[in-house]
Amino acid sequence: MVRCSLIVMLLSVNAFAVVAHAQGPIVGDVEGGELRAFPLAVPDTRLAATSQDKKGDAELLSRVMRGDLEMSGAFQLLDKKSFIDTDGLDSADVRFGDWRNVSAQGLVKTRLTLQGSDYLVEVFVYEVASGKQVLKKTLTLPSADVRSAGHAAADEVFRAFTGEPGVFRTRIAVVKKVQGEKHVFTMDIDGDNVRQVTRGGGLNLLPSWSPDGRAIVFTSYRYDNPDLFEIGSTGGESKPLSRRPGLNTGGRVSPDGGRIAVTLSQDGNSELYLLDRGGSVLKRLTNQWGIDTSPSWSPDGSQVAFVSSRSGHPDLFMLDVGSGATKRLTFKGTYNQTPAFSPRGTLIAFTARDEHNVFDIFTLNVSSGEIKRVTQGQGNNEEPSFSPNGRLLVFTTTRNKAKQLVISTVDGSKQTVLPSMGEHTSPSWGPFAR
Amino acid sequence: MSQAPSPPPTGAAPSPASAQSSSPSRTPGVVGRDISVSGISVSSTNLSVSPRAAAITMGQRQSRLLSVALVVSVAAHVVVCGAWILWPSTTETAVNLDEAIIKTRLVKLGKPRDEKLLPRLPTSPPPPPRLDDKPTPTIEPPKTPDTKPDPKAEAKPSASDILDKFKTDAARPKDLSDLIKNRLGEATDEGQADGDADGSALDGEVTASYFARVQARIQNSMEVSSVLTDEEQVRLRAVLCVKIAEDGTLSDITVKSSGSQIYDADVRAAAGRASPVPAPPLPARRQAGSGVCFNACPKSCR
């Protein structure tokens, strides 16, 4: 058996060698290229024969799915007017030539069937060039939550083409002003399905998710001092974590979920500390004359990026949690703040004030130190946070006067302002849905 | 503009006072009427004018002619100037509708950006470098080995040097085969075991230079789908094979799969967009026509 396999392998190699020789010698390397959004056709969701009265839900599902895929920046959705969807759903019934003619490279078809109190969402995904079916999957979701079904279908499509999990069912925590108070809310990534998390306590600020997505750590002035609290991501009772004198702010739970990096000023100066999940101090991380604040964990939990004024103005620094060794990361600009480590650990997104006194979003390549600009000429843009797959950023913007949220690709090539009412600050992108 | 003077009233002598009362500032018509009043007697057969009145009449006539000429001159100037301002040029149209409108903005001269400042995005990204679309074969000059500069080369040429140079220029090769002959001499039996019967060392240089330009052309047309993962962008490697016709058209485009059909399609599409490439020069034609291949990688093939 092994011998047979070897013979087959050798024959295959020889056959390829003959083909390669017939094609000609390799005379050069074509490397790189401009990144281009993948042209994708997403026709309207069809309804099963038994569910023809659910047209509104089918339209909503299509709209949510298309919005998600467009927002991801990975796809360029073809205008629905540019094609007529009259062929079948299964690969044998799809006329790929027609889809090639409208320049689609990918094709997504969906069908909705009501079954009891659930919706069955059938998702068919094709690569048009090869006519290959890359996904055929049926999702079962509560019929009362069509939007979730749309997000789930978009996640499946994203994974089918990229091999990476989609972030369309994740949620974003944000601070909103409500009747003179500020509270922590969570929302879907398209700005819909907003839920209030904190209640009472006046000012509730700087939310940050636990890695399992079950809890949110935040700072509250409910006892007239900026103290650190923890609350369930769907609300409930707040649990105090640190009520030391002075500042107890900017708490960030470590990737393993066991520790919290936080800024405390109990000794008179703002320094970084490491707390356990109960709030007890494990370690003092910094001890400098300058203000040290805004910690952000590297994905492996070995390092913390933070802001320090020890260089004379706010700059980004990196701290090795084990050894305590610190190194300066930014040498450009005079006001660099709010660092956010990417989930891949390769980039740090941050806010910086440029020479025109405008705050914009930048990324710093951790290994090379290269800084790239994400936003420019669109009001003030601040407080970035990475999506859990590292492909997107959320940040605040004043481009339409009131502070709104923007979902942006990491290079800023695709930016979507979320429609919202009122001021939104301090967004924190939650982990993958479990 | 001539006006017949009206006969004077009976018995009325011309009055100097009334003649002097005619003012140059008056209108020509009024002047004419004054003339008739001032005693110029005109009949169809006889014209009798006193010497003084005649002198006044001559002066008034000159004044009237001057006024008329002035008016005519002003009118003519107005007409000419108006035509010059309002009428389009006769030699070219005011706006050539066939020409595309090109918006330009002068770049301010300044110092290089301070390294301590944060980067800015380009407001208008520079277009990607593209090779000349015309399929005109060009010959890269062969590289010469690094040699120390000859101190004599900088000396001023003498008349005999200039004459020698003239002779050399006259004997300069006219085409590629002359260039090859010049470089390698007439064909000999010497060569390499794996060489080509029609081959020469120079063929290799010209060919390599040509395929480098084809590779650059395909690379400029390359667009990588953003759905590729970071890992795929590092790992994937396809092999693109094409045949190049004498006019530079690419045919028989095949891709040995990278493992990702999406990237394979990107590579195939790039070759399609790149065609036609520059036409192959003579030494490269045979190889180009029989087919050549390129490694294709989303980021780097190394």
Short mmCIF file of C-alpha atoms in Angstrom, two decimals, chain B residues 95-294:
data_model
loop_
_atom_site.label_atom_id
_atom_site.label_comp_id
_atom_site.label_asym_id
_atom_site.label_seq_id
_atom_site.Cartn_x
_atom_site.Cartn_y
_atom_site.Cartn_z
CA VAL B 95 -12.50 76.56 -25.76
CA ASN B 96 -11.34 73.36 -27.38
CA LEU B 97 -14.02 70.87 -26.42
CA ASP B 98 -11.90 67.99 -27.60
CA GLU B 99 -9.33 68.59 -24.90
CA ALA B 100 -9.83 67.00 -21.51
CA ILE B 101 -9.90 69.39 -18.59
CA ILE B 102 -6.92 68.81 -16.37
CA LYS B 103 -7.11 70.18 -12.88
CA THR B 104 -3.75 71.01 -11.47
CA ARG B 105 -2.58 72.30 -8.18
CA LEU B 106 0.88 73.65 -7.73
CA VAL B 107 2.79 72.00 -4.96
CA LYS B 108 4.22 74.45 -2.54
CA LEU B 109 7.97 74.47 -2.37
CA GLY B 110 9.06 73.65 1.14
CA LYS B 111 11.34 71.68 3.38
CA PRO B 112 11.12 67.90 3.88
CA ARG B 113 8.61 66.88 6.58
CA ASP B 114 10.00 67.03 10.10
CA GLU B 115 10.73 63.50 11.26
CA LYS B 116 9.19 64.25 14.64
CA LEU B 117 5.82 65.06 13.10
CA LEU B 118 3.14 62.41 12.68
CA PRO B 119 2.66 61.05 9.16
CA ARG B 120 0.01 62.51 6.86
CA LEU B 121 -1.98 60.71 4.21
CA PRO B 122 -1.33 61.81 0.64
CA THR B 123 -4.22 63.97 -0.56
CA SER B 124 -3.87 62.62 -4.09
CA PRO B 125 -1.94 59.37 -4.28
CA PRO B 126 0.60 59.23 -7.11
CA PRO B 127 -0.43 56.97 -9.99
CA PRO B 128 1.29 53.58 -10.06
CA PRO B 129 4.30 53.52 -12.35
CA ARG B 130 3.30 52.03 -15.71
CA LEU B 131 5.50 51.06 -18.56
CA ASP B 132 4.94 52.50 -21.98
CA ASP B 133 1.88 50.91 -23.57
CA LYS B 134 3.33 50.99 -27.08
CA PRO B 135 4.70 47.59 -28.07
CA THR B 136 7.96 49.04 -29.29
CA PRO B 137 10.96 46.89 -28.55
CA THR B 138 13.80 48.71 -26.91
CA ILE B 139 17.26 47.41 -26.29
CA GLU B 140 18.80 47.84 -22.89
CA PRO B 141 22.45 48.83 -23.16
CA PRO B 142 24.64 45.94 -22.03
CA LYS B 143 26.22 46.38 -18.65
CA THR B 144 29.90 47.07 -18.69
CA PRO B 145 32.18 45.82 -15.94
CA ASP B 146 33.20 48.38 -13.33
CA THR B 147 36.46 49.92 -14.34
CA LYS B 148 38.43 52.79 -12.96
CA PRO B 149 37.85 56.03 -14.80
CA ASP B 150 40.48 56.70 -17.41
CA PRO B 151 42.23 59.97 -16.62
CA LYS B 152 42.76 60.49 -20.35
CA ALA B 153 39.02 60.45 -20.89
CA GLU B 154 38.69 63.83 -19.24
CA ALA B 155 41.35 65.41 -21.44
CA LYS B 156 40.17 67.79 -24.10
CA PRO B 157 39.73 65.94 -27.46
CA SER B 158 42.08 66.91 -30.24
CA ALA B 159 41.01 67.38 -33.85
CA SER B 160 42.22 63.87 -34.72
CA ASP B 161 40.19 62.48 -31.80
CA ILE B 162 37.07 64.17 -33.13
CA LEU B 163 37.78 62.74 -36.59
CA ASP B 164 38.23 59.26 -35.13
CA LYS B 165 34.98 59.62 -33.16
CA PHE B 166 33.17 60.65 -36.31
CA LYS B 167 34.43 57.50 -38.06
CA THR B 168 33.41 55.37 -35.07
CA ASP B 169 29.92 56.91 -35.04
CA ALA B 170 29.53 56.19 -38.71
CA ALA B 171 30.38 52.57 -38.07
CA ARG B 172 27.90 52.32 -35.12
CA PRO B 173 25.61 49.23 -35.34
CA LYS B 174 22.27 49.94 -36.93
CA ASP B 175 20.23 47.16 -35.43
CA LEU B 176 20.30 44.44 -32.84
CA SER B 177 22.08 41.85 -34.97
CA ASP B 178 24.85 44.39 -35.67
CA LEU B 179 25.04 45.06 -31.96
CA ILE B 180 25.38 41.35 -31.21
CA LYS B 181 27.96 40.93 -33.97
CA ASN B 182 29.86 43.93 -32.69
CA ARG B 183 29.86 42.50 -29.21
CA LEU B 184 30.63 38.85 -29.96
CA GLY B 185 32.14 38.89 -33.44
CA GLU B 186 31.06 36.47 -36.15
CA ALA B 187 29.46 33.19 -35.09
CA THR B 188 31.94 30.56 -34.00
CA ASP B 189 31.60 26.97 -32.90
CA GLU B 190 32.37 28.02 -29.35
CA GLY B 191 29.51 28.06 -26.86
CA GLN B 192 28.01 26.20 -23.95
CA ALA B 193 26.72 22.68 -23.89
CA ASP B 194 23.21 23.80 -22.89
CA GLY B 195 23.25 26.83 -25.19
CA ASP B 196 20.98 27.53 -28.13
CA ALA B 197 22.04 27.10 -31.76
CA ASP B 198 21.05 30.70 -32.50
CA GLY B 199 22.05 31.90 -29.07
CA SER B 200 24.66 34.35 -27.91
CA ALA B 201 25.61 35.70 -24.51
CA LEU B 202 24.03 39.02 -25.39
CA ASP B 203 20.74 37.31 -26.21
CA GLY B 204 20.58 36.34 -22.56
CA GLU B 205 21.01 39.90 -21.34
CA VAL B 206 18.40 41.28 -23.70
CA THR B 207 16.00 38.44 -22.88
CA ALA B 208 16.43 38.79 -19.14
CA SER B 209 15.86 42.52 -19.38
CA TYR B 210 12.73 41.97 -21.45
CA PHE B 211 11.18 39.41 -19.11
CA ALA B 212 11.92 41.69 -16.17
CA ARG B 213 9.80 44.32 -17.90
CA VAL B 214 7.01 41.81 -18.52
CA GLN B 215 7.14 40.80 -14.87
CA ALA B 216 6.95 44.46 -13.81
CA ARG B 217 3.98 44.96 -16.10
CA ILE B 218 2.07 42.04 -14.59
CA GLN B 219 3.02 43.11 -11.09
CA ASN B 220 1.63 46.61 -11.72
CA SER B 221 -1.66 45.02 -12.76
CA MET B 222 -1.81 42.76 -9.71
CA GLU B 223 -4.67 43.22 -7.25
CA VAL B 224 -4.84 40.90 -4.27
CA SER B 225 -8.28 40.12 -2.83
CA SER B 226 -8.61 41.45 0.68
CA VAL B 227 -10.38 38.27 1.79
CA LEU B 228 -7.01 36.49 1.97
CA THR B 229 -5.89 35.97 5.54
CA ASP B 230 -2.56 37.28 6.81
CA GLU B 231 -1.30 33.71 6.89
CA GLU B 232 -2.38 33.10 3.30
CA GLN B 233 -0.75 36.31 2.17
CA VAL B 234 2.55 34.99 3.48
CA ARG B 235 2.13 31.35 2.43
CA LEU B 236 0.49 31.31 -0.99
CA ARG B 237 2.54 30.84 -4.16
CA ALA B 238 1.10 30.31 -7.62
CA VAL B 239 2.92 29.80 -10.91
CA LEU B 240 1.65 31.90 -13.79
CA CYS B 241 2.56 30.70 -17.29
CA VAL B 242 1.92 32.71 -20.45
CA LYS B 243 2.84 32.75 -24.10
CA ILE B 244 3.80 36.12 -25.55
CA ALA B 245 3.02 36.83 -29.18
CA GLU B 246 5.23 39.04 -31.35
CA ASP B 247 2.91 41.99 -30.74
CA GLY B 248 3.09 41.44 -26.98
CA THR B 249 -0.33 39.84 -26.57
CA LEU B 250 -0.48 37.26 -23.78
CA SER B 251 -2.15 33.96 -24.57
CA ASP B 252 -2.47 30.48 -23.07
CA ILE B 253 -2.63 32.01 -19.57
CA THR B 254 -2.47 29.16 -17.06
CA VAL B 255 -2.04 29.21 -13.30
CA LYS B 256 -0.65 26.38 -11.26
CA SER B 257 -2.85 26.68 -8.22
CA SER B 258 -1.57 28.28 -5.04
CA GLY B 259 -4.16 26.37 -3.08
CA SER B 260 -6.48 29.37 -3.01
CA GLN B 261 -8.76 29.67 -5.99
CA ILE B 262 -9.35 33.30 -5.08
CA TYR B 263 -5.66 34.15 -5.35
CA ASP B 264 -5.36 32.04 -8.51
CA ALA B 265 -8.16 34.13 -10.03
CA ASP B 266 -6.36 37.33 -8.94
CA VAL B 267 -3.19 36.17 -10.72
CA ARG B 268 -5.07 35.18 -13.87
CA ALA B 269 -6.91 38.50 -13.91
CA ALA B 270 -3.64 40.42 -13.48
CA ALA B 271 -2.16 38.70 -16.54
CA GLY B 272 -5.30 39.53 -18.49
CA ARG B 273 -5.09 43.19 -17.50
CA ALA B 274 -1.37 43.36 -18.29
CA SER B 275 -1.84 42.17 -21.89
CA PRO B 276 -0.48 43.38 -24.23
CA VAL B 277 2.96 43.63 -22.72
CA PRO B 278 5.86 45.23 -24.62
CA ALA B 279 6.60 43.27 -27.78
CA PRO B 280 9.48 40.85 -27.33
CA PRO B 281 12.80 41.82 -28.91
CA LEU B 282 14.31 39.45 -31.47
CA PRO B 283 16.42 37.34 -29.09
CA ALA B 284 13.49 36.81 -26.72
CA ARG B 285 10.85 36.01 -29.31
CA ARG B 286 11.36 32.27 -29.45
CA GLN B 287 11.26 31.82 -25.69
CA ALA B 288 8.37 34.26 -25.30
CA GLY B 289 6.38 32.46 -27.97
CA SER B 290 6.95 29.03 -26.52
CA GLY B 291 5.93 30.19 -23.04
CA VAL B 292 7.44 31.50 -19.83
CA CYS B 293 6.36 31.30 -16.21
CA PHE B 294 6.45 33.60 -13.18
#
